[in-house]
């Protein structure tokens, strides 16, 4: 990658992170509420469907995704394409690597993470927590490994959709928060809300 592109990307990332430090207490409230509800729903599903110590619905990468989609909502990594695509691609790769190299963790773990990074880059769906989703598929307990490709559907797809829908609701509650960025969803959301309030 040429040096000017790297420098431009670095400047853009610094600007986005700086902008996120300027948010006021109201924005903190919506970040807290959105992440609380999103992770809370996943926790509730976990308590209903699974017992024991293994948190199938609460995979660690969802916590990292919550930081991005509720706390740094303008980041390119937080956008729906990256959130959903990054997790699904990484989950699929993680399960595939686990099936091909099931008992050699020192090969399976780095291979799953590295391949997920490459495929997220190729598909323009780079989402940093995706690397953890791939890693979980090869290093988790047998309860998760036994899911096979169902891991891609549940918990990954279902969990990501719950986080995404929650983000759509709570990240558009105020006029200063707009998610996804560069979309007309925010305007439509507020038009519908005003119509409902009038009735």
Short mmCIF file of C-alpha atoms in Angstrom, two decimals, residues 15-155:
data_model
loop_
_atom_site.label_atom_id
_atom_site.label_comp_id
_atom_site.label_asym_id
_atom_site.label_seq_id
_atom_site.Cartn_x
_atom_site.Cartn_y
_atom_site.Cartn_z
CA UNK A 15 -9.70 12.55 13.63
CA UNK A 16 -12.51 10.04 14.25
CA UNK A 17 -11.07 9.03 17.62
CA UNK A 18 -10.58 12.69 18.56
CA UNK A 19 -14.20 13.50 17.62
CA UNK A 20 -15.37 10.67 19.88
CA UNK A 21 -13.65 12.32 22.87
CA UNK A 22 -15.80 15.43 22.38
CA UNK A 23 -19.12 13.71 23.12
CA UNK A 24 -21.10 14.99 26.08
CA UNK A 25 -22.81 13.14 28.91
CA UNK A 26 -25.98 12.66 26.83
CA UNK A 27 -24.01 10.75 24.21
CA UNK A 28 -22.44 8.66 26.97
CA UNK A 29 -25.94 7.84 28.17
CA UNK A 30 -27.03 6.54 24.73
CA UNK A 31 -23.78 4.56 24.34
CA UNK A 32 -24.36 2.98 27.74
CA UNK A 33 -28.05 2.25 27.10
CA UNK A 34 -27.47 0.76 23.62
CA UNK A 35 -24.66 -1.54 24.74
CA UNK A 36 -26.55 -2.50 27.90
CA UNK A 37 -29.65 -3.51 25.94
CA UNK A 38 -27.71 -5.29 23.15
CA UNK A 39 -25.53 -7.36 25.46
CA UNK A 40 -28.47 -7.78 27.85
CA UNK A 41 -30.58 -9.44 25.14
CA UNK A 42 -27.73 -11.81 24.31
CA UNK A 43 -27.28 -12.59 28.03
CA UNK A 44 -30.98 -13.34 28.34
CA UNK A 45 -30.85 -15.72 25.35
CA UNK A 46 -27.83 -17.39 26.95
CA UNK A 47 -29.66 -17.91 30.24
CA UNK A 48 -32.71 -19.41 28.49
CA UNK A 49 -31.03 -21.75 26.01
CA UNK A 50 -27.75 -22.80 27.63
CA UNK A 51 -26.63 -23.79 31.06
CA UNK A 52 -23.20 -24.25 32.57
CA UNK A 53 -20.05 -22.16 32.35
CA UNK A 54 -19.70 -22.02 28.57
CA UNK A 55 -21.17 -18.77 27.29
CA UNK A 56 -22.21 -19.74 23.78
CA UNK A 57 -24.16 -16.56 22.93
CA UNK A 58 -21.78 -14.29 24.81
CA UNK A 59 -18.65 -14.75 22.74
CA UNK A 60 -15.94 -12.25 23.66
CA UNK A 61 -15.84 -10.59 20.27
CA UNK A 62 -19.37 -9.21 20.84
CA UNK A 63 -18.02 -7.12 23.70
CA UNK A 64 -15.39 -5.63 21.40
CA UNK A 65 -18.01 -5.02 18.69
CA UNK A 66 -20.16 -3.19 21.23
CA UNK A 67 -17.33 -0.74 21.92
CA UNK A 68 -17.22 0.07 18.21
CA UNK A 69 -20.92 0.18 17.29
CA UNK A 70 -22.12 2.00 20.42
CA UNK A 71 -19.04 4.04 21.36
CA UNK A 72 -17.30 4.91 18.07
CA UNK A 73 -20.27 4.90 15.73
CA UNK A 74 -18.67 6.96 12.94
CA UNK A 75 -15.67 4.63 12.60
CA UNK A 76 -15.43 2.75 9.28
CA UNK A 77 -14.99 -0.43 11.34
CA UNK A 78 -18.38 0.16 13.02
CA UNK A 79 -20.51 0.30 9.89
CA UNK A 80 -23.08 -2.47 9.20
CA UNK A 81 -21.16 -4.00 6.29
CA UNK A 82 -18.07 -4.36 8.48
CA UNK A 83 -19.95 -5.49 11.58
CA UNK A 84 -22.02 -8.21 9.92
CA UNK A 85 -19.66 -9.21 7.10
CA UNK A 86 -16.56 -9.23 9.30
CA UNK A 87 -18.09 -11.53 11.90
CA UNK A 88 -19.67 -13.94 9.39
CA UNK A 89 -16.54 -14.29 7.25
CA UNK A 90 -14.36 -14.77 10.32
CA UNK A 91 -16.73 -17.32 11.86
CA UNK A 92 -16.84 -19.33 8.63
CA UNK A 93 -13.06 -19.30 8.32
CA UNK A 94 -12.60 -20.22 11.98
CA UNK A 95 -14.90 -23.24 11.70
CA UNK A 96 -13.28 -24.34 8.43
CA UNK A 97 -9.78 -24.13 9.90
CA UNK A 98 -10.95 -26.05 12.97
CA UNK A 99 -12.27 -28.84 10.73
CA UNK A 100 -9.07 -28.98 8.66
CA UNK A 101 -6.62 -28.72 11.58
CA UNK A 102 -8.65 -29.80 14.62
CA UNK A 103 -5.95 -30.80 17.09
CA UNK A 104 -2.97 -28.55 16.31
CA UNK A 105 -3.90 -25.31 18.05
CA UNK A 106 -0.53 -23.64 17.40
CA UNK A 107 -1.27 -23.85 13.67
CA UNK A 108 -5.07 -23.51 13.74
CA UNK A 109 -5.22 -20.37 15.91
CA UNK A 110 -2.84 -18.15 13.89
CA UNK A 111 -4.14 -19.54 10.60
CA UNK A 112 -7.77 -18.74 11.49
CA UNK A 113 -6.97 -15.18 12.57
CA UNK A 114 -4.63 -14.46 9.64
CA UNK A 115 -7.02 -15.82 7.02
CA UNK A 116 -9.93 -13.92 8.53
CA UNK A 117 -7.94 -10.67 8.31
CA UNK A 118 -7.06 -11.31 4.66
CA UNK A 119 -10.63 -12.21 3.67
CA UNK A 120 -12.07 -9.22 5.54
CA UNK A 121 -9.59 -7.00 3.68
CA UNK A 122 -10.47 -8.55 0.32
CA UNK A 123 -14.22 -8.14 0.91
CA UNK A 124 -13.84 -4.66 2.49
CA UNK A 125 -15.51 -5.84 5.69
CA UNK A 126 -12.64 -5.28 8.12
CA UNK A 127 -13.99 -5.43 11.68
CA UNK A 128 -11.28 -5.95 14.34
CA UNK A 129 -13.43 -8.16 16.64
CA UNK A 130 -13.80 -10.56 13.69
CA UNK A 131 -10.33 -11.87 14.47
CA UNK A 132 -11.58 -12.90 17.91
CA UNK A 133 -14.63 -14.58 16.35
CA UNK A 134 -12.30 -16.73 14.21
CA UNK A 135 -10.05 -17.46 17.19
CA UNK A 136 -12.98 -18.53 19.37
CA UNK A 137 -14.02 -21.07 16.71
CA UNK A 138 -10.69 -22.90 17.06
CA UNK A 139 -9.87 -22.41 20.75
CA UNK A 140 -13.24 -22.59 22.52
CA UNK A 141 -14.58 -25.55 24.46
CA UNK A 142 -16.17 -28.56 22.79
CA UNK A 143 -19.67 -27.08 23.29
CA UNK A 144 -18.86 -24.36 20.74
CA UNK A 145 -16.67 -26.55 18.50
CA UNK A 146 -19.45 -29.15 18.27
CA UNK A 147 -21.71 -26.55 16.69
CA UNK A 148 -19.66 -26.78 13.48
CA UNK A 149 -20.97 -24.43 10.80
CA UNK A 150 -24.03 -23.72 12.97
CA UNK A 151 -21.60 -21.46 14.89
CA UNK A 152 -21.83 -19.07 11.92
CA UNK A 153 -25.63 -18.88 12.27
CA UNK A 154 -25.97 -19.13 16.04
CA UNK A 155 -24.44 -17.47 17.98
#
